[in-house]
CSV table of C-alpha atoms in Angstrom, one decimal:
chain,number,residue,atom,x,y,z
A,1,UNK,CA,-15.8,-9.2,8.8
A,2,UNK,CA,-14.9,-8.1,5.3
A,3,UNK,CA,-13.9,-10.7,2.7
A,4,UNK,CA,-13.3,-10.6,-1.0
A,5,UNK,CA,-13.5,-12.8,-4.1
A,6,UNK,CA,-12.1,-12.4,-7.6
A,7,UNK,CA,-13.8,-12.2,-11.0
A,8,UNK,CA,-12.9,-11.1,-14.5
A,9,UNK,CA,-14.4,-9.0,-17.3
A,10,UNK,CA,-13.8,-9.1,-21.0
A,11,UNK,CA,-13.2,-5.6,-22.5
A,12,UNK,CA,-15.0,-5.4,-25.9
A,13,UNK,CA,-12.8,-4.3,-28.7
A,14,UNK,CA,-9.5,-5.0,-27.0
A,15,UNK,CA,-7.1,-7.5,-28.4
A,16,UNK,CA,-5.8,-10.5,-26.6
A,17,UNK,CA,-4.0,-10.8,-24.2
A,18,UNK,CA,-4.9,-7.2,-23.3
A,19,UNK,CA,-8.7,-7.8,-23.2
A,20,UNK,CA,-9.3,-8.9,-19.6
A,21,UNK,CA,-9.9,-6.9,-16.5
A,22,UNK,CA,-9.3,-8.7,-13.2
A,23,UNK,CA,-11.8,-7.7,-10.5
A,24,UNK,CA,-11.8,-8.0,-6.7
A,25,UNK,CA,-15.2,-7.8,-5.0
A,26,UNK,CA,-15.2,-6.9,-1.4
A,27,UNK,CA,-18.3,-7.6,0.7
A,28,UNK,CA,-19.5,-7.8,4.3
A,29,UNK,CA,-19.4,-11.5,5.5
A,30,UNK,CA,-21.0,-13.4,8.3
A,31,UNK,CA,-19.0,-16.4,9.4
A,32,UNK,CA,-20.9,-19.6,10.3
A,33,UNK,CA,-18.0,-21.7,11.5
A,34,UNK,CA,-18.7,-24.3,8.9
A,35,UNK,CA,-16.3,-26.9,7.4
A,36,UNK,CA,-16.8,-25.3,4.0
A,37,UNK,CA,-15.4,-22.0,5.3
A,38,UNK,CA,-12.5,-23.7,6.9
A,39,UNK,CA,-11.7,-25.7,3.7
A,40,UNK,CA,-12.3,-23.0,1.1
A,41,UNK,CA,-11.7,-19.7,2.9
A,42,UNK,CA,-15.0,-18.4,1.4
A,43,UNK,CA,-17.5,-16.9,3.8
A,44,UNK,CA,-21.1,-16.2,3.1
A,45,UNK,CA,-22.3,-12.6,2.7
A,46,UNK,CA,-24.1,-11.0,5.6
A,47,UNK,CA,-27.7,-11.0,4.5
A,48,UNK,CA,-28.5,-8.0,6.8
A,49,UNK,CA,-27.1,-5.6,4.2
A,50,UNK,CA,-28.5,-7.3,1.1
A,51,UNK,CA,-29.4,-6.4,-1.6
A,52,UNK,CA,-26.0,-4.6,-1.7
A,53,UNK,CA,-25.6,-1.3,-3.5
A,54,UNK,CA,-22.4,-1.5,-5.5
A,55,UNK,CA,-19.5,1.0,-5.5
A,56,UNK,CA,-17.0,0.5,-8.4
A,57,UNK,CA,-13.6,2.2,-7.9
A,58,UNK,CA,-12.0,3.3,-11.2
A,59,UNK,CA,-8.3,3.7,-10.9
A,60,UNK,CA,-5.8,6.2,-12.2
A,61,UNK,CA,-3.3,5.3,-14.9
A,62,UNK,CA,-0.8,2.8,-13.7
A,63,UNK,CA,-2.2,2.8,-10.2
A,64,UNK,CA,-2.9,-0.9,-9.2
A,65,UNK,CA,-6.2,-1.8,-7.6
A,66,UNK,CA,-4.4,-2.7,-4.3
A,67,UNK,CA,-3.9,1.0,-3.8
A,68,UNK,CA,-7.7,1.4,-3.3
A,69,UNK,CA,-8.2,-1.7,-1.2
A,70,UNK,CA,-8.4,0.5,2.0
A,71,UNK,CA,-11.3,2.4,0.5
A,72,UNK,CA,-13.1,-0.8,-0.7
A,73,UNK,CA,-12.8,-2.3,2.7
A,74,UNK,CA,-14.1,1.0,4.4
A,75,UNK,CA,-17.1,1.0,2.1
A,76,UNK,CA,-17.8,-2.8,2.6
A,77,UNK,CA,-17.7,-2.1,6.4
A,78,UNK,CA,-20.6,0.3,5.7
A,79,UNK,CA,-22.7,-2.3,3.9
A,80,UNK,CA,-21.6,-1.8,0.3
A,81,UNK,CA,-20.1,-4.3,-2.2
A,82,UNK,CA,-17.0,-2.5,-3.4
A,83,UNK,CA,-15.3,-3.5,-6.6
A,84,UNK,CA,-11.7,-2.7,-7.7
A,85,UNK,CA,-10.1,-3.8,-11.0
A,86,UNK,CA,-6.9,-3.9,-13.0
A,87,UNK,CA,-7.0,-3.7,-16.7
A,88,UNK,CA,-3.6,-3.7,-18.5
A,89,UNK,CA,-4.4,-2.2,-21.8
A,90,UNK,CA,-3.4,0.5,-24.3
A,91,UNK,CA,-1.9,3.8,-22.9
A,92,UNK,CA,-0.4,6.5,-25.1
A,93,UNK,CA,2.5,6.1,-27.5
A,94,UNK,CA,2.1,2.4,-27.9
A,95,UNK,CA,2.7,1.7,-24.2
A,96,UNK,CA,0.7,-0.7,-22.1
A,97,UNK,CA,-0.3,-0.3,-18.5
A,98,UNK,CA,-3.1,-0.2,-16.0
A,99,UNK,CA,-5.8,2.0,-17.4
A,100,UNK,CA,-9.4,2.9,-16.8
A,101,UNK,CA,-9.6,2.9,-20.6
A,102,UNK,CA,-9.4,6.2,-22.3
A,103,UNK,CA,-11.0,6.3,-25.8
A,104,UNK,CA,-9.4,9.5,-27.2
A,105,UNK,CA,-11.6,9.5,-30.3
A,106,UNK,CA,-14.7,9.8,-28.1
A,107,UNK,CA,-13.2,12.9,-26.4
A,108,UNK,CA,-12.7,14.8,-29.7
A,109,UNK,CA,-15.0,17.7,-30.7
A,110,UNK,CA,-16.9,15.7,-33.3
A,111,UNK,CA,-17.7,12.9,-30.9
A,112,UNK,CA,-17.8,14.1,-27.3
A,113,UNK,CA,-21.1,13.6,-25.5
A,114,UNK,CA,-22.3,10.9,-28.0
A,115,UNK,CA,-20.8,7.9,-26.2
A,116,UNK,CA,-18.8,6.9,-23.2
A,117,UNK,CA,-15.0,7.6,-23.2
A,118,UNK,CA,-14.2,4.4,-21.4
A,119,UNK,CA,-15.0,0.8,-22.3
A,120,UNK,CA,-14.0,-0.7,-19.0
A,121,UNK,CA,-16.9,0.5,-16.7
A,122,UNK,CA,-19.8,-1.0,-18.7
A,123,UNK,CA,-17.8,-4.2,-19.1
A,124,UNK,CA,-17.3,-4.4,-15.3
A,125,UNK,CA,-20.9,-3.8,-14.6
A,126,UNK,CA,-21.9,-6.5,-17.1
A,127,UNK,CA,-19.4,-9.0,-15.7
A,128,UNK,CA,-20.9,-8.4,-12.2
A,129,UNK,CA,-24.3,-9.6,-13.5
A,130,UNK,CA,-22.7,-13.0,-14.0
A,131,UNK,CA,-20.8,-13.2,-10.7
A,132,UNK,CA,-21.0,-16.5,-8.8
A,133,UNK,CA,-20.0,-17.2,-5.2
A,134,UNK,CA,-21.1,-15.7,-1.9
A,135,UNK,CA,-22.7,-12.5,-3.2
A,136,UNK,CA,-24.3,-14.0,-6.3
A,137,UNK,CA,-27.9,-12.8,-6.5
A,138,UNK,CA,-27.3,-10.2,-3.7
A,139,UNK,CA,-26.1,-7.3,-5.8
A,140,UNK,CA,-28.3,-4.3,-6.5
A,141,UNK,CA,-26.9,-3.5,-9.9
A,142,UNK,CA,-29.6,-0.9,-10.6
A,143,UNK,CA,-28.0,1.1,-7.7
A,144,UNK,CA,-24.4,1.7,-8.6
A,145,UNK,CA,-21.9,4.3,-7.6
A,146,UNK,CA,-18.7,5.1,-9.6
A,147,UNK,CA,-15.7,6.4,-7.7
A,148,UNK,CA,-12.9,7.6,-9.9
A,149,UNK,CA,-9.3,8.8,-9.2
A,150,UNK,CA,-7.3,10.9,-11.6
A,151,UNK,CA,-7.8,9.6,-15.2
A,152,UNK,CA,-10.4,7.2,-13.8
A,153,UNK,CA,-12.3,10.2,-12.4
A,154,UNK,CA,-12.1,12.0,-15.8
A,155,UNK,CA,-13.6,9.1,-17.7
A,156,UNK,CA,-16.3,8.6,-15.1
A,157,UNK,CA,-17.2,12.3,-15.3
A,158,UNK,CA,-17.2,12.0,-19.1
A,159,UNK,CA,-19.3,8.9,-19.3
A,160,UNK,CA,-21.6,8.2,-16.3
A,161,UNK,CA,-24.8,9.2,-18.0
A,162,UNK,CA,-24.4,6.4,-20.5
A,163,UNK,CA,-24.8,3.9,-17.7
A,164,UNK,CA,-28.3,4.0,-16.3
A,165,UNK,CA,-27.4,1.9,-13.3
A,166,UNK,CA,-25.3,4.7,-11.9
A,167,UNK,CA,-27.0,6.8,-9.2
A,168,UNK,CA,-24.0,8.6,-7.8
A,169,UNK,CA,-20.5,9.7,-8.8
A,170,UNK,CA,-17.5,10.5,-6.6
A,171,UNK,CA,-14.2,11.6,-8.1
A,172,UNK,CA,-10.9,12.6,-6.5
A,173,UNK,CA,-8.0,14.6,-8.1
A,174,UNK,CA,-9.7,14.9,-11.5
A,175,UNK,CA,-11.5,17.4,-13.8
A,176,UNK,CA,-12.9,17.7,-17.3
A,177,UNK,CA,-10.4,20.1,-18.9
A,178,UNK,CA,-9.2,18.7,-22.2
A,179,UNK,CA,-5.9,18.7,-24.0
A,180,UNK,CA,-5.5,21.0,-27.1
A,181,UNK,CA,-4.0,18.0,-28.9
A,182,UNK,CA,-7.5,16.6,-29.3
A,183,UNK,CA,-8.6,19.6,-31.2
A,184,UNK,CA,-10.2,21.7,-28.5
A,185,UNK,CA,-9.5,25.4,-27.9
A,186,UNK,CA,-7.1,26.3,-25.1
A,187,UNK,CA,-8.7,26.3,-21.7
A,188,UNK,CA,-11.8,24.2,-22.6
A,189,UNK,CA,-13.7,22.6,-19.8
A,190,UNK,CA,-15.9,19.9,-21.2
A,191,UNK,CA,-19.5,19.5,-19.8
A,192,UNK,CA,-19.7,16.5,-17.5
A,193,UNK,CA,-21.8,13.6,-18.9
A,194,UNK,CA,-23.4,12.8,-15.6
A,195,UNK,CA,-27.1,12.6,-14.7
A,196,UNK,CA,-26.6,11.8,-11.0
A,197,UNK,CA,-25.3,13.8,-8.1
A,198,UNK,CA,-21.5,14.3,-8.0
A,199,UNK,CA,-19.0,14.5,-5.1
A,200,UNK,CA,-16.0,16.2,-6.6
A,201,UNK,CA,-12.9,15.9,-4.3
A,202,UNK,CA,-9.5,17.6,-4.4
A,203,UNK,CA,-6.3,17.6,-2.4
A,204,UNK,CA,-5.1,21.1,-1.5
A,205,UNK,CA,-1.5,20.1,-2.5
A,206,UNK,CA,-2.2,18.3,-5.8
A,207,UNK,CA,1.2,18.5,-7.6
A,208,UNK,CA,0.1,16.1,-10.4
A,209,UNK,CA,-2.6,18.3,-11.7
A,210,UNK,CA,-0.4,21.4,-11.5
A,211,UNK,CA,2.4,19.5,-13.3
A,212,UNK,CA,0.1,18.6,-16.1
A,213,UNK,CA,-1.7,21.9,-16.7
A,214,UNK,CA,0.4,23.0,-19.7
A,215,UNK,CA,-1.4,20.4,-21.9
A,216,UNK,CA,-4.6,22.6,-21.7
A,217,UNK,CA,-3.0,25.5,-23.6
A,218,UNK,CA,-3.5,28.2,-21.1
A,219,UNK,CA,-1.0,30.9,-20.2
A,220,UNK,CA,0.6,30.0,-16.8
A,221,UNK,CA,-0.2,33.4,-15.3
A,222,UNK,CA,-3.9,33.2,-16.0
A,223,UNK,CA,-4.6,29.5,-15.1
A,224,UNK,CA,-7.3,28.7,-12.7
A,225,UNK,CA,-7.6,25.4,-10.8
A,226,UNK,CA,-9.1,22.8,-13.2
A,227,UNK,CA,-11.1,21.1,-10.4
A,228,UNK,CA,-12.9,24.2,-9.2
A,229,UNK,CA,-13.5,25.1,-12.9
A,230,UNK,CA,-15.0,21.7,-13.4
A,231,UNK,CA,-17.4,22.2,-10.5
A,232,UNK,CA,-18.4,25.6,-11.7
A,233,UNK,CA,-18.6,25.1,-15.4
A,234,UNK,CA,-19.0,21.4,-16.1
A,235,UNK,CA,-21.6,20.3,-13.6
A,236,UNK,CA,-25.2,21.4,-13.8
A,237,UNK,CA,-26.9,22.9,-10.7
A,238,UNK,CA,-28.7,20.2,-8.7
A,239,UNK,CA,-30.0,22.3,-5.8
A,240,UNK,CA,-27.0,21.5,-3.6
A,241,UNK,CA,-26.8,17.8,-4.4
A,242,UNK,CA,-23.4,18.3,-6.1
A,243,UNK,CA,-20.5,18.8,-3.7
A,244,UNK,CA,-16.9,20.1,-4.1
A,245,UNK,CA,-14.7,19.1,-1.1
A,246,UNK,CA,-11.1,20.1,-0.7
A,247,UNK,CA,-9.0,18.1,1.8
A,248,UNK,CA,-6.5,20.3,3.6
A,249,UNK,CA,-2.9,19.5,3.0
A,250,UNK,CA,-3.7,16.4,0.9
A,251,UNK,CA,-2.0,15.7,-2.4
A,252,UNK,CA,-3.0,13.9,-5.6
A,253,UNK,CA,-2.4,10.5,-4.2
A,254,UNK,CA,-4.3,11.2,-1.0
A,255,UNK,CA,-6.9,8.6,-2.0
A,256,UNK,CA,-4.1,6.0,-2.5
A,257,UNK,CA,-2.5,3.7,0.1
A,258,UNK,CA,0.2,2.7,-0.2
A,259,UNK,CA,1.6,4.9,-2.9
A,260,UNK,CA,3.7,2.9,-5.4
A,261,UNK,CA,6.7,5.1,-6.2
A,262,UNK,CA,7.8,2.8,-9.1
A,263,UNK,CA,4.8,3.6,-11.3
A,264,UNK,CA,2.3,6.3,-12.2
A,265,UNK,CA,3.2,9.9,-11.7
A,266,UNK,CA,3.8,10.2,-7.9
A,267,UNK,CA,7.1,11.8,-8.8
A,268,UNK,CA,5.1,15.0,-9.8
A,269,UNK,CA,3.2,15.2,-6.6
A,270,UNK,CA,3.6,17.6,-3.8
A,271,UNK,CA,4.3,16.4,-0.3
A,272,UNK,CA,1.2,16.1,1.9
A,273,UNK,CA,1.0,18.7,4.6
A,274,UNK,CA,-1.6,16.6,6.5
A,275,UNK,CA,-1.3,13.1,7.8
A,276,UNK,CA,-2.4,10.9,4.9
A,277,UNK,CA,-4.2,8.6,7.3
A,278,UNK,CA,-6.4,11.5,8.5
A,279,UNK,CA,-7.1,12.4,4.8
A,280,UNK,CA,-8.2,8.8,4.1
A,281,UNK,CA,-10.4,8.7,7.2
A,282,UNK,CA,-12.2,11.9,6.2
A,283,UNK,CA,-12.5,10.9,2.6
A,284,UNK,CA,-14.1,7.5,3.5
A,285,UNK,CA,-16.6,9.2,5.8
A,286,UNK,CA,-17.6,11.8,3.3
A,287,UNK,CA,-17.8,9.3,0.4
A,288,UNK,CA,-19.8,6.7,2.4
A,289,UNK,CA,-22.2,9.4,3.7
A,290,UNK,CA,-22.7,10.8,0.2
A,291,UNK,CA,-23.4,7.3,-1.2
A,292,UNK,CA,-25.9,6.6,1.7
A,293,UNK,CA,-27.9,9.7,0.7
A,294,UNK,CA,-28.1,8.9,-3.0
A,295,UNK,CA,-28.0,5.1,-3.1
A,296,UNK,CA,-29.9,4.3,0.1
A,297,UNK,CA,-32.1,7.3,0.5
A,298,UNK,CA,-30.6,8.2,3.9
A,299,UNK,CA,-31.0,11.6,5.5
A,300,UNK,CA,-28.1,14.0,5.0
A,301,UNK,CA,-27.3,14.2,8.7
A,302,UNK,CA,-24.2,12.0,8.5
A,303,UNK,CA,-23.0,13.8,5.4
A,304,UNK,CA,-23.4,17.2,7.1
A,305,UNK,CA,-21.5,15.9,10.1
A,306,UNK,CA,-18.6,14.6,7.9
A,307,UNK,CA,-18.4,17.8,6.0
A,308,UNK,CA,-18.2,19.9,9.2
A,309,UNK,CA,-14.6,18.6,9.7
A,310,UNK,CA,-13.6,20.0,6.3
A,311,UNK,CA,-13.4,23.8,6.0
A,312,UNK,CA,-13.2,23.9,2.2
A,313,UNK,CA,-16.5,22.7,0.7
A,314,UNK,CA,-19.1,24.0,-1.7
A,315,UNK,CA,-22.5,23.0,-2.9
């Protein structure tokens, strides 16, 4: 049984009322049939899996945390505590919305690599240290994975090394190419700020990345896929520990279910050419097996098996 509880984190430097992220914490539960369960709806954690490695899912802009609930549940079924969160904060042009937190000043040439580009991730990790309820004291917060989508993946790739708790990074539909408006030359791929192994994932039919490519200043005729460039140019060699996996027929929102057509940039996306449910199943298998290797010290057999179903993969 998978259950969840709610928590909150204060984002340092943000102004009220836009200074709070609301967390949902998913965990494997073990019902006892007690009156306390019946009256409160709260079930104790299954001690078989404790202490729990923690997977924090960092959303894309204006993609609500409910869109990643399926993945959080899938990871909790495999013995992780998975955390999603919504932070309504500053976007661009004075707008507010759900954001992973993008500190543009930290991504400029005079600052990049000196600090994290997101304030939300360290705030969430710190908030989990004070979590009460059924998983209190059962979290292994020195053994954390970050899973980012779209802009959430970008800030994770730009920031993970500043969080020593992070032992693995997975990112879908994202890259480290940077806009010329921040002062970088056209076509710049920033080096990832990650000291742990990286699972970089892409959808074959990603219309959002294609629809945003002009911001990087390259000529359309000479553009190369930003995700493969990130894998080749931004990530250090780790003797095969880093992986690039492309999901056949999947689009930018292949990691999302359901897709909210009223927000974010789904209107830019291409239609999936593969059943999205199949994409999600493969994504969950690969991600969980990758985390098992790097957070639990498991053999790579399950990961190799999951990768066998995907023809487009590189180490």
